[in-house]
């Protein structure tokens, strides 16, 4: 049976008035920042290879920017300046394939809806938008019979969206655990290895193109939470939005925490965790202690890694560059070639799979191990008193380490540092325990409470 005619590809003179060249698909690029500029460059520089792989030329017909008169450093020699336009809507209307790399909610959302309503397939790197408004966008794409692809939105260059939604479609995923934010991993790594403070390290990450336009999204964990929501939705075939992800960023992590972690054979990492239990699914993002021997501890700089645990496949690990212009553009271009192939074959990639409709559990239902550091009066019976409070709350102690501080100058009782590692406990029990311990008379300070993962 002959393939259905494809707009822009049918060798038909009637295509001429619309400006379409037979055998081409028209690509509109929305945004020309860190990622967009690399997508534009690759579309021009690798046009022949991309055409051979996609089955049609991917013609960059325009780049929507805020200010078309602003010179684009380095890009002018590769991408003709007359491709820049401030009229994103008109550009979208003229395209077969739309790449959205402008970020933010609006106008990105409106432009994507407009693109799919007009019959264009869309590739986006915008996790913030997908984690907030994904269902609306997927439904619109399905209704229009076009692709909405987003490999770049989770862990940049690492192929993780496609493996979870296609390769593991026949398996049962139980847990996803990963480092999915390059900026915070870079920051924690710099703190651990070079003693940099948070602000210095974030500035470096911005200069390297890892950070979001507003790096608060990185350091406060919003970016990782968006990725956790997307991963949980894909892994468990249900809908999880960013506001259902328990989130804690890295601003509370001190140089002292990082040094103390090293002393106990751990590193501090910002983790995204999505789990399915008998009660439902949960997704959370928080800093955690990871044993130095665990593969996640070896993930340095802006690299990302995602562990997936599935019933059949067992543990799988995906590792690579989760941020930066060229790595992210690689994922965008992969999606673009796939979307082009789908158009040429008259097919469509996978739709959203949310049939399971599972309940999303509250943050305090999470179960994990904890390490609590505290300063107490160094006198007999204090350790037993603290241990008693944990026992009263049903929190079981794994190990305790005590270090005496200098004796008090007046000869009275000095202080001691206690480091308590618990067995797995519910978040709610631990929070109540810490509050009760804080109220004990001999307790001078709770220095830190960190979860321990990957044990
Ligand atoms: N930089 C990275 O490593 C990664 C970024 N992403 C995502 O890719 C997207 C783009 O990120 P970046 O390139 O880093 O951001 P960026 O801030 O460098 O670039 C965005 C560009 O879009 C333009 N833009 C924003 N609103 C616009 C509008 N209304 N009209 C025209 N242009 C507009 C901005 O002026 C800017 O040049 C975001 O959704 C981000 O979350 C995803 C993975 C990695
Ligand atoms: N800001 C993000 C970029 C990729 O999503 C990060 O640092 O990982
Ligand atoms: Na990816």
CSV table of C-alpha atoms and ligand atoms in Angstrom, one decimal:
chain,number,residue,atom,x,y,z
A,1,UNK,CA,0.0,0.0,0.0
A,2,UNK,CA,1.5,3.4,-0.9
A,3,UNK,CA,2.4,5.6,2.1
A,4,UNK,CA,0.0,8.4,2.9
A,5,UNK,CA,1.2,11.7,1.4
A,6,UNK,CA,3.3,13.6,3.9
A,7,UNK,CA,3.1,17.4,3.9
A,8,UNK,CA,6.4,18.9,2.8
A,9,UNK,CA,7.6,15.6,1.2
A,10,UNK,CA,5.1,14.9,-1.5
A,11,UNK,CA,6.9,15.8,-4.8
A,12,UNK,CA,4.0,18.0,-5.9
A,13,UNK,CA,4.3,21.5,-7.5
A,14,UNK,CA,1.5,22.6,-5.3
A,15,UNK,CA,4.1,22.6,-2.5
A,16,UNK,CA,5.9,25.5,-4.0
A,17,UNK,CA,3.6,28.3,-3.0
A,18,UNK,CA,3.9,27.4,0.7
A,19,UNK,CA,7.7,27.5,0.4
A,20,UNK,CA,8.1,23.8,1.1
A,21,UNK,CA,10.9,21.9,-0.6
A,22,UNK,CA,10.0,18.4,-1.6
A,23,UNK,CA,11.9,15.9,0.5
A,24,UNK,CA,12.3,18.2,3.4
A,25,UNK,CA,10.7,18.6,6.8
A,26,UNK,CA,10.6,22.2,8.2
A,27,UNK,CA,12.1,22.6,11.6
A,28,UNK,CA,11.3,25.5,13.9
A,29,UNK,CA,13.6,26.2,16.8
A,30,UNK,CA,12.1,28.0,19.8
A,31,UNK,CA,15.0,29.5,21.9
A,32,UNK,CA,18.6,29.9,21.1
A,33,UNK,CA,20.4,29.7,24.4
A,34,UNK,CA,22.8,27.1,25.7
A,35,UNK,CA,20.9,24.2,24.2
A,36,UNK,CA,19.2,25.9,21.3
A,37,UNK,CA,22.4,27.3,19.8
A,38,UNK,CA,23.9,23.8,19.8
A,39,UNK,CA,20.8,22.3,18.2
A,40,UNK,CA,21.0,25.0,15.5
A,41,UNK,CA,24.6,24.4,14.9
A,42,UNK,CA,24.2,20.6,14.5
A,43,UNK,CA,21.2,21.0,12.2
A,44,UNK,CA,23.4,23.1,9.9
A,45,UNK,CA,26.7,21.4,10.2
A,46,UNK,CA,25.4,17.8,10.1
A,47,UNK,CA,22.6,18.4,7.7
A,48,UNK,CA,23.6,15.6,5.3
A,49,UNK,CA,24.0,12.9,8.0
A,50,UNK,CA,20.8,13.9,9.7
A,51,UNK,CA,18.9,13.8,6.3
A,52,UNK,CA,20.3,10.3,5.6
A,53,UNK,CA,19.2,9.1,9.0
A,54,UNK,CA,15.8,10.8,9.1
A,55,UNK,CA,14.9,10.0,5.5
A,56,UNK,CA,14.3,13.7,4.7
A,57,UNK,CA,16.2,16.9,5.0
A,58,UNK,CA,15.6,18.7,8.3
A,59,UNK,CA,15.5,22.3,7.2
A,60,UNK,CA,15.9,24.8,9.9
A,61,UNK,CA,13.4,27.4,8.8
A,62,UNK,CA,13.6,29.8,11.8
A,63,UNK,CA,14.8,30.4,15.3
A,64,UNK,CA,12.5,32.2,17.7
A,65,UNK,CA,14.4,34.6,20.0
A,66,UNK,CA,13.5,37.5,22.3
A,67,UNK,CA,15.7,40.0,20.4
A,68,UNK,CA,16.6,39.2,16.8
A,69,UNK,CA,18.9,42.1,16.5
A,70,UNK,CA,21.2,40.9,19.2
A,71,UNK,CA,24.4,39.3,17.7
A,72,UNK,CA,24.8,35.6,18.6
A,73,UNK,CA,28.4,35.0,19.5
A,74,UNK,CA,29.9,32.3,17.3
A,75,UNK,CA,26.6,31.3,15.7
A,76,UNK,CA,26.6,33.9,12.9
A,77,UNK,CA,29.1,32.1,10.8
A,78,UNK,CA,27.2,28.8,11.0
A,79,UNK,CA,23.6,29.8,11.1
A,80,UNK,CA,22.3,32.6,8.9
A,81,UNK,CA,21.2,35.6,11.0
A,82,UNK,CA,18.1,36.0,8.9
A,83,UNK,CA,16.7,32.8,10.5
A,84,UNK,CA,16.2,34.7,13.7
A,85,UNK,CA,12.7,35.9,14.4
A,86,UNK,CA,10.7,37.4,17.2
A,87,UNK,CA,7.5,36.0,15.8
A,88,UNK,CA,7.4,32.5,17.4
A,89,UNK,CA,3.8,31.9,16.6
A,90,UNK,CA,4.2,32.5,12.9
A,91,UNK,CA,7.3,30.3,12.9
A,92,UNK,CA,5.5,27.4,14.6
A,93,UNK,CA,2.6,27.7,12.1
A,94,UNK,CA,5.1,27.1,9.2
A,95,UNK,CA,6.8,24.0,10.7
A,96,UNK,CA,6.5,20.2,10.5
A,97,UNK,CA,8.7,19.7,13.5
A,98,UNK,CA,9.1,22.2,16.4
A,99,UNK,CA,11.9,22.1,18.9
A,100,UNK,CA,11.1,23.9,22.2
A,101,UNK,CA,14.2,24.9,24.1
A,102,UNK,CA,13.2,28.2,25.5
A,103,UNK,CA,12.2,26.9,28.9
A,104,UNK,CA,9.6,28.1,31.4
A,105,UNK,CA,5.9,27.6,31.4
A,106,UNK,CA,4.6,30.4,29.1
A,107,UNK,CA,4.9,31.0,26.2
A,108,UNK,CA,6.4,27.5,25.8
A,109,UNK,CA,3.1,25.8,26.7
A,110,UNK,CA,1.0,27.9,24.4
A,111,UNK,CA,3.4,27.4,21.5
A,112,UNK,CA,3.6,23.6,22.0
A,113,UNK,CA,-0.2,23.4,22.0
A,114,UNK,CA,-0.3,25.6,18.9
A,115,UNK,CA,2.3,23.4,17.2
A,116,UNK,CA,0.4,20.1,17.8
A,117,UNK,CA,-2.9,21.6,16.9
A,118,UNK,CA,-1.4,22.6,13.6
A,119,UNK,CA,-0.1,19.1,13.0
A,120,UNK,CA,3.5,19.5,13.9
A,121,UNK,CA,5.5,17.1,16.1
A,122,UNK,CA,7.3,18.6,19.0
A,123,UNK,CA,10.6,17.9,20.8
A,124,UNK,CA,11.1,19.6,24.1
A,125,UNK,CA,13.8,19.7,26.8
A,126,UNK,CA,11.4,21.5,29.2
A,127,UNK,CA,11.0,19.3,32.3
A,128,UNK,CA,9.5,22.1,34.3
A,129,UNK,CA,6.7,22.4,31.9
A,130,UNK,CA,6.2,18.6,31.5
A,131,UNK,CA,6.2,18.0,35.2
A,132,UNK,CA,3.6,20.7,35.7
A,133,UNK,CA,1.4,20.5,32.6
A,134,UNK,CA,2.4,17.2,31.0
A,135,UNK,CA,-1.0,15.5,30.8
A,136,UNK,CA,-2.6,18.5,28.9
A,137,UNK,CA,0.3,18.5,26.4
A,138,UNK,CA,0.3,14.7,25.9
A,139,UNK,CA,-3.5,14.6,25.4
A,140,UNK,CA,-3.2,17.4,22.8
A,141,UNK,CA,-0.4,15.6,21.0
A,142,UNK,CA,-2.4,12.3,21.0
A,143,UNK,CA,-5.6,14.0,19.7
A,144,UNK,CA,-3.5,15.5,16.9
A,145,UNK,CA,-1.7,12.2,16.1
A,146,UNK,CA,1.7,13.8,16.5
A,147,UNK,CA,4.8,13.1,18.6
A,148,UNK,CA,5.7,14.9,21.8
A,149,UNK,CA,9.2,13.7,22.7
A,150,UNK,CA,11.3,14.8,25.7
A,151,UNK,CA,14.5,12.7,26.1
A,152,UNK,CA,16.5,15.8,26.9
A,153,UNK,CA,14.2,16.7,29.7
A,154,UNK,CA,15.6,14.0,32.0
A,155,UNK,CA,19.3,13.6,32.6
A,156,UNK,CA,20.3,15.5,29.4
A,157,UNK,CA,22.2,13.3,27.0
A,158,UNK,CA,21.6,10.1,28.9
A,159,UNK,CA,19.1,7.9,27.1
A,160,UNK,CA,16.7,7.2,30.0
A,161,UNK,CA,13.2,8.3,28.8
A,162,UNK,CA,13.3,6.0,25.8
A,163,UNK,CA,14.6,3.0,27.8
A,164,UNK,CA,12.1,3.4,30.6
A,165,UNK,CA,9.1,3.9,28.3
A,166,UNK,CA,10.0,1.6,25.5
A,167,UNK,CA,12.7,-1.0,26.4
A,168,UNK,CA,11.2,-1.6,29.9
A,169,UNK,CA,7.6,-1.5,28.7
A,170,UNK,CA,7.3,-5.3,29.3
A,171,UNK,CA,8.9,-5.2,32.8
A,172,UNK,CA,7.8,-4.0,36.2
A,173,UNK,CA,9.9,-1.2,37.5
A,174,UNK,CA,10.1,-1.0,41.3
A,175,UNK,CA,12.5,1.8,42.0
A,176,UNK,CA,14.4,4.6,40.3
A,177,UNK,CA,17.3,6.2,42.1
A,178,UNK,CA,19.5,8.8,40.6
A,179,UNK,CA,21.6,11.9,40.4
A,180,UNK,CA,19.6,13.9,37.9
A,181,UNK,CA,20.9,17.5,38.4
A,182,UNK,CA,24.3,18.3,37.1
A,183,UNK,CA,24.6,21.7,38.8
A,184,UNK,CA,24.1,20.4,42.3
A,185,UNK,CA,26.3,17.4,41.7
A,186,UNK,CA,29.0,19.7,40.5
A,187,UNK,CA,28.5,22.0,43.5
A,188,UNK,CA,28.7,19.1,46.1
A,189,UNK,CA,31.7,17.6,44.3
A,190,UNK,CA,33.5,21.0,44.4
A,191,UNK,CA,32.7,21.4,48.1
A,192,UNK,CA,34.0,17.9,48.8
A,193,UNK,CA,37.2,18.0,46.7
A,194,UNK,CA,38.2,21.7,46.6
A,195,UNK,CA,36.4,23.2,49.6
A,196,UNK,CA,34.5,25.7,47.4
A,197,UNK,CA,31.4,27.3,48.9
A,198,UNK,CA,28.0,27.0,47.4
A,199,UNK,CA,27.9,30.4,45.6
A,200,UNK,CA,31.3,30.0,44.0
A,201,UNK,CA,30.5,26.5,42.7
A,202,UNK,CA,27.1,27.6,41.3
A,203,UNK,CA,28.7,30.5,39.4
A,204,UNK,CA,31.1,28.0,37.8
A,205,UNK,CA,28.2,25.7,36.9
A,206,UNK,CA,26.4,28.7,35.3
A,207,UNK,CA,29.5,29.5,33.3
A,208,UNK,CA,29.7,25.9,32.0
A,209,UNK,CA,26.1,26.0,30.8
A,210,UNK,CA,24.8,23.4,33.4
A,211,UNK,CA,22.6,25.7,35.5
A,212,UNK,CA,19.0,26.7,34.7
A,213,UNK,CA,18.3,30.3,33.7
A,214,UNK,CA,17.4,30.8,37.4
A,215,UNK,CA,19.9,28.5,39.3
A,216,UNK,CA,17.5,28.5,42.3
A,217,UNK,CA,15.7,25.7,40.3
A,218,UNK,CA,18.8,23.6,40.7
A,219,UNK,CA,20.0,24.3,44.2
A,220,UNK,CA,16.5,24.2,45.7
A,221,UNK,CA,15.8,20.9,44.0
A,222,UNK,CA,13.0,22.0,41.7
A,223,UNK,CA,14.8,20.8,38.6
A,224,UNK,CA,15.5,17.4,40.1
A,225,UNK,CA,11.9,17.2,41.4
A,226,UNK,CA,10.5,17.9,37.9
A,227,UNK,CA,12.7,15.0,36.6
A,228,UNK,CA,11.6,12.8,39.5
A,229,UNK,CA,8.0,13.4,38.6
A,230,UNK,CA,8.6,12.6,34.9
A,231,UNK,CA,10.6,9.4,35.8
A,232,UNK,CA,7.9,8.2,38.3
A,233,UNK,CA,5.2,8.8,35.7
A,234,UNK,CA,7.1,6.8,33.1
A,235,UNK,CA,8.3,4.0,35.4
A,236,UNK,CA,5.0,3.4,37.1
A,237,UNK,CA,2.5,4.2,34.3
A,238,UNK,CA,0.7,6.8,36.4
A,239,UNK,CA,0.6,10.6,36.7
A,240,UNK,CA,2.9,12.3,39.1
A,241,UNK,CA,3.3,16.0,39.0
A,242,UNK,CA,6.0,18.2,40.5
A,243,UNK,CA,3.9,19.3,43.4
A,244,UNK,CA,3.5,15.7,44.5
A,245,UNK,CA,7.3,15.3,44.8
A,246,UNK,CA,8.8,15.8,48.3
A,247,UNK,CA,11.6,18.3,47.7
A,248,UNK,CA,14.6,19.5,49.7
A,249,UNK,CA,17.5,21.2,47.9
A,250,UNK,CA,21.2,21.5,48.9
A,251,UNK,CA,21.2,24.9,50.6
A,252,UNK,CA,21.1,23.3,54.0
A,253,UNK,CA,24.2,21.1,53.3
A,254,UNK,CA,27.2,22.6,55.0
A,255,UNK,CA,30.9,22.2,54.5
A,256,UNK,CA,30.9,20.5,57.9
A,257,UNK,CA,28.3,17.9,56.6
A,258,UNK,CA,30.4,17.1,53.6
A,259,UNK,CA,33.5,16.7,55.8
A,260,UNK,CA,31.7,14.6,58.4
A,261,UNK,CA,30.3,12.4,55.6
A,262,UNK,CA,33.8,11.7,54.4
A,263,UNK,CA,34.9,10.7,57.9
A,264,UNK,CA,32.2,8.0,58.0
A,265,UNK,CA,32.9,6.7,54.5
A,266,UNK,CA,30.1,8.6,52.7
A,267,UNK,CA,29.6,11.3,50.2
A,268,UNK,CA,26.7,13.7,50.1
A,269,UNK,CA,24.6,13.6,46.9
A,270,UNK,CA,21.3,15.2,45.8
A,271,UNK,CA,19.2,12.2,44.9
A,272,UNK,CA,15.9,11.8,43.1
A,273,UNK,CA,14.0,8.7,44.2
A,274,UNK,CA,10.8,7.2,42.8
A,275,UNK,CA,9.4,4.0,44.3
A,276,UNK,CA,6.4,1.8,44.0
A,277,UNK,CA,5.1,0.0,47.1
A,278,UNK,CA,1.9,-1.9,47.9
A,279,UNK,CA,0.3,1.4,49.0
A,280,UNK,CA,1.1,3.5,45.9
A,281,UNK,CA,4.0,5.5,44.5
A,282,UNK,CA,6.3,8.1,46.0
A,283,UNK,CA,8.8,10.5,44.6
A,284,UNK,CA,11.3,12.6,46.6
A,285,UNK,CA,14.4,14.7,46.1
A,286,UNK,CA,16.8,15.4,48.9
A,287,UNK,CA,20.4,15.4,49.8
A,288,UNK,CA,21.5,12.0,51.1
A,289,UNK,CA,24.6,10.2,52.4
A,290,UNK,CA,25.8,7.5,49.9
A,291,UNK,CA,28.4,5.0,50.9
A,292,UNK,CA,31.7,5.8,49.2
A,293,UNK,CA,31.8,2.3,47.6
A,294,UNK,CA,28.4,2.8,45.9
A,295,UNK,CA,28.6,3.5,42.2
A,296,UNK,CA,26.6,6.7,42.7
A,297,UNK,CA,29.4,8.0,44.9
A,298,UNK,CA,31.7,7.9,41.9
A,299,UNK,CA,29.5,10.2,39.8
A,300,UNK,CA,31.6,13.4,39.7
A,301,UNK,CA,31.2,16.9,38.4
A,302,UNK,CA,28.1,17.6,36.4
A,303,UNK,CA,27.6,14.0,35.4
A,304,UNK,CA,24.3,12.2,36.2
A,305,UNK,CA,23.5,8.6,36.8
A,306,UNK,CA,20.2,6.8,37.1
A,307,UNK,CA,19.6,3.4,38.7
A,308,UNK,CA,16.5,1.5,37.6
A,309,UNK,CA,15.4,-1.6,39.5
A,310,UNK,CA,13.0,-3.8,37.6
A,311,UNK,CA,11.6,-7.3,38.4
A,312,UNK,CA,12.8,-8.9,35.3
A,313,UNK,CA,15.8,-6.9,34.2
A,314,UNK,CA,17.2,-6.5,37.7
A,315,UNK,CA,19.4,-3.4,38.4
A,316,UNK,CA,20.2,-1.2,35.4
A,317,UNK,CA,22.5,1.8,35.5
A,318,UNK,CA,22.5,4.8,33.1
A,319,UNK,CA,25.4,7.2,33.3
A,320,UNK,CA,26.5,10.2,31.4
A,321,UNK,CA,26.4,14.0,30.9
A,322,UNK,CA,23.1,15.3,32.3
A,323,UNK,CA,23.6,19.0,31.5
A,324,UNK,CA,25.4,21.3,29.0
A,325,UNK,CA,24.6,22.5,25.5
A,326,UNK,CA,26.1,19.8,23.3
A,327,UNK,CA,25.1,16.8,25.4
A,328,UNK,CA,21.5,18.1,25.7
A,329,UNK,CA,21.4,18.9,22.1
A,330,UNK,CA,22.4,15.3,21.3
A,331,UNK,CA,19.2,14.1,23.0
A,332,UNK,CA,17.1,16.7,21.3
A,333,UNK,CA,18.5,15.7,17.9
A,334,UNK,CA,17.9,12.0,18.6
A,335,UNK,CA,14.2,12.8,19.3
A,336,UNK,CA,14.0,15.0,16.2
A,337,UNK,CA,15.3,12.3,13.9
A,338,UNK,CA,12.8,9.8,15.4
A,339,UNK,CA,9.9,12.3,15.0
A,340,UNK,CA,10.9,12.8,11.4
A,341,UNK,CA,11.0,9.1,10.8
A,342,UNK,CA,7.5,8.8,12.4
A,343,UNK,CA,6.1,11.5,10.1
A,344,UNK,CA,7.6,9.8,7.0
A,345,UNK,CA,6.2,6.4,7.9
A,346,UNK,CA,2.8,8.0,8.8
A,347,UNK,CA,3.3,6.6,12.4
A,348,UNK,CA,3.6,8.0,15.8
A,349,UNK,CA,5.8,7.3,18.9
A,350,UNK,CA,4.5,6.1,22.2
A,351,UNK,CA,1.7,8.0,23.9
A,352,UNK,CA,1.6,8.8,27.6
A,353,UNK,CA,1.0,5.6,29.6
A,354,UNK,CA,-1.0,6.5,32.7
A,355,UNK,CA,-3.4,3.6,32.9
A,356,UNK,CA,-2.3,2.5,36.4
A,357,UNK,CA,-3.7,5.6,38.1
A,358,UNK,CA,-1.8,4.9,41.3
A,359,UNK,CA,-2.1,7.0,44.5
A,360,UNK,CA,0.8,9.2,45.2
A,361,UNK,CA,1.9,8.8,48.8
A,362,UNK,CA,2.7,11.7,51.1
A,363,UNK,CA,6.3,12.7,51.9
A,364,UNK,CA,6.2,11.4,55.5
A,365,UNK,CA,5.3,7.9,54.3
A,366,UNK,CA,8.8,7.4,52.9
A,367,UNK,CA,11.0,4.8,54.6
A,368,UNK,CA,14.7,5.2,54.8
A,369,UNK,CA,17.8,5.1,57.0
A,370,UNK,CA,19.0,8.2,58.8
A,371,UNK,CA,22.2,9.6,60.2
A,372,UNK,CA,21.7,12.1,63.0
A,373,UNK,CA,24.6,14.2,64.4
A,374,UNK,CA,24.1,15.9,67.7
A,375,UNK,CA,26.0,17.6,70.5
A,376,UNK,CA,25.1,16.5,74.0
A,377,UNK,CA,26.4,17.1,77.6
A,378,UNK,CA,29.2,14.6,78.2
A,379,UNK,CA,27.9,12.9,81.4
A,380,UNK,CA,26.7,9.4,82.4
A,381,UNK,CA,23.3,8.3,81.2
A,382,UNK,CA,22.9,10.7,78.3
A,383,UNK,CA,23.4,8.2,75.6
A,384,UNK,CA,20.9,5.9,77.2
A,385,UNK,CA,18.4,8.8,77.4
A,386,UNK,CA,18.8,9.6,73.7
A,387,UNK,CA,18.5,5.9,72.8
A,388,UNK,CA,15.4,5.7,74.9
A,389,UNK,CA,13.6,8.4,72.9
A,390,UNK,CA,14.4,6.6,69.6
A,391,UNK,CA,13.1,3.3,71.1
A,392,UNK,CA,9.9,5.1,72.3
A,393,UNK,CA,9.3,6.1,68.7
A,394,UNK,CA,10.0,2.7,67.2
A,395,UNK,CA,13.2,3.9,65.5
A,396,UNK,CA,15.9,1.2,65.7
A,397,UNK,CA,19.6,2.2,66.1
A,398,UNK,CA,22.1,0.6,63.8
A,399,UNK,CA,25.3,2.2,65.0
A,400,UNK,CA,26.3,5.0,67.5
A,401,UNK,CA,29.7,6.8,67.5
A,402,UNK,CA,30.6,9.1,70.3
A,403,UNK,CA,33.5,11.6,70.3
A,404,UNK,CA,34.3,13.7,73.4
A,405,UNK,CA,34.9,17.4,72.8
A,406,UNK,CA,37.3,19.5,74.8
A,407,UNK,CA,36.4,19.5,78.6
A,408,UNK,CA,34.5,22.7,79.8
A,409,UNK,CA,36.9,25.5,80.9
A,410,UNK,CA,35.3,25.7,84.3
A,411,UNK,CA,35.9,22.0,84.9
A,412,UNK,CA,32.2,21.1,84.6
A,413,UNK,CA,30.8,18.6,82.2
A,414,UNK,CA,32.0,19.2,78.6
A,415,UNK,CA,30.2,18.2,75.5
A,416,UNK,CA,30.3,15.1,73.2
A,417,UNK,CA,29.4,14.6,69.6
A,418,UNK,CA,27.0,11.7,68.9
A,419,UNK,CA,26.6,10.2,65.5
A,420,UNK,CA,23.6,7.9,65.3
A,421,UNK,CA,22.8,5.8,62.3
A,422,UNK,CA,19.3,4.2,62.3
A,423,UNK,CA,17.8,1.2,60.6
A,424,UNK,CA,15.1,2.0,58.1
A,425,UNK,CA,12.3,4.1,59.6
A,426,UNK,CA,9.3,6.1,58.4
A,427,UNK,CA,10.0,9.8,57.7
A,428,UNK,CA,7.1,10.7,60.1
A,429,UNK,CA,8.6,8.6,63.0
A,430,UNK,CA,12.0,10.1,62.5
A,431,UNK,CA,10.7,13.7,62.4
A,432,UNK,CA,8.8,13.1,65.7
A,433,UNK,CA,12.0,11.4,67.2
A,434,UNK,CA,14.2,14.3,66.3
A,435,UNK,CA,11.8,16.8,67.8
A,436,UNK,CA,11.7,14.8,71.1
A,437,UNK,CA,15.5,14.4,71.2
A,438,UNK,CA,15.9,18.2,70.7
A,439,UNK,CA,13.8,18.8,73.8
A,440,UNK,CA,16.0,16.6,76.0
A,441,UNK,CA,17.8,18.7,78.6
A,442,UNK,CA,21.3,17.3,77.9
A,443,UNK,CA,21.0,17.9,74.1
A,444,UNK,CA,22.8,21.1,73.1
A,445,UNK,CA,22.3,20.9,69.3
A,446,UNK,CA,21.0,18.7,66.5
A,447,UNK,CA,23.8,19.4,64.0
A,448,UNK,CA,22.3,17.6,61.1
A,449,UNK,CA,19.8,14.9,60.0
A,450,UNK,CA,20.7,13.3,56.7
A,451,UNK,CA,19.1,10.3,55.0
A,452,UNK,CA,21.3,7.4,54.1
A,453,UNK,CA,20.6,5.8,50.7
A,454,UNK,CA,22.1,3.1,48.5
A,455,UNK,CA,22.9,0.7,51.4
B,1,LIG,N1,21.3,23.8,29.9
B,1,LIG,C1,21.1,22.5,30.2
B,1,LIG,O1,22.1,21.8,30.5
B,1,LIG,C2,19.8,21.8,30.0
B,1,LIG,C3,18.7,22.5,29.7
B,1,LIG,N2,17.5,21.8,29.6
B,1,LIG,C4,16.3,22.6,29.3
B,1,LIG,O2,16.4,23.1,28.0
B,1,LIG,C5,15.7,24.4,28.0
B,1,LIG,C6,16.6,25.5,27.6
B,1,LIG,O3,17.7,25.5,28.5
B,1,LIG,P1,18.9,26.5,28.2
B,1,LIG,O4,19.3,26.5,26.8
B,1,LIG,O5,19.9,26.1,29.2
B,1,LIG,O6,18.3,27.9,28.6
B,1,LIG,P2,18.9,29.3,28.1
B,1,LIG,O7,18.3,30.3,29.1
B,1,LIG,O8,20.3,29.3,27.9
B,1,LIG,O9,18.1,29.5,26.8
B,1,LIG,C7,16.8,29.8,26.6
B,1,LIG,C8,16.6,30.7,25.5
B,1,LIG,O10,15.3,30.9,25.2
B,1,LIG,C9,15.0,32.3,25.0
B,1,LIG,N3,13.6,32.6,25.3
B,1,LIG,C10,13.0,32.5,26.5
B,1,LIG,N4,11.8,32.9,26.4
B,1,LIG,C11,11.6,33.3,25.1
B,1,LIG,C12,10.5,33.8,24.4
B,1,LIG,N5,9.4,34.1,24.9
B,1,LIG,N6,10.7,34.0,23.0
B,1,LIG,C13,11.9,33.8,22.4
B,1,LIG,N7,12.9,33.3,23.1
B,1,LIG,C14,12.8,33.0,24.4
B,1,LIG,C15,16.0,33.0,26.0
B,1,LIG,O11,16.2,34.3,25.6
B,1,LIG,C16,17.2,32.1,25.9
B,1,LIG,O12,18.1,32.5,24.9
B,1,LIG,C17,15.1,24.5,29.4
B,1,LIG,O13,13.8,24.0,29.4
B,1,LIG,C18,16.0,23.7,30.3
B,1,LIG,O14,15.4,23.3,31.4
B,1,LIG,C19,17.4,20.5,29.7
B,1,LIG,C20,18.5,19.7,29.9
B,1,LIG,C21,19.8,20.3,30.1
B,2,LIG,N1,20.2,22.6,35.2
B,2,LIG,C1,20.1,21.3,34.9
B,2,LIG,C2,20.3,21.1,33.4
B,2,LIG,C3,19.8,19.8,32.9
B,2,LIG,O1,18.6,19.4,33.1
B,2,LIG,C4,21.2,20.5,35.6
B,2,LIG,O2,22.1,21.2,36.2
B,2,LIG,O3,21.2,19.3,35.6
B,3,LIG,NA1,17.9,12.1,28.7
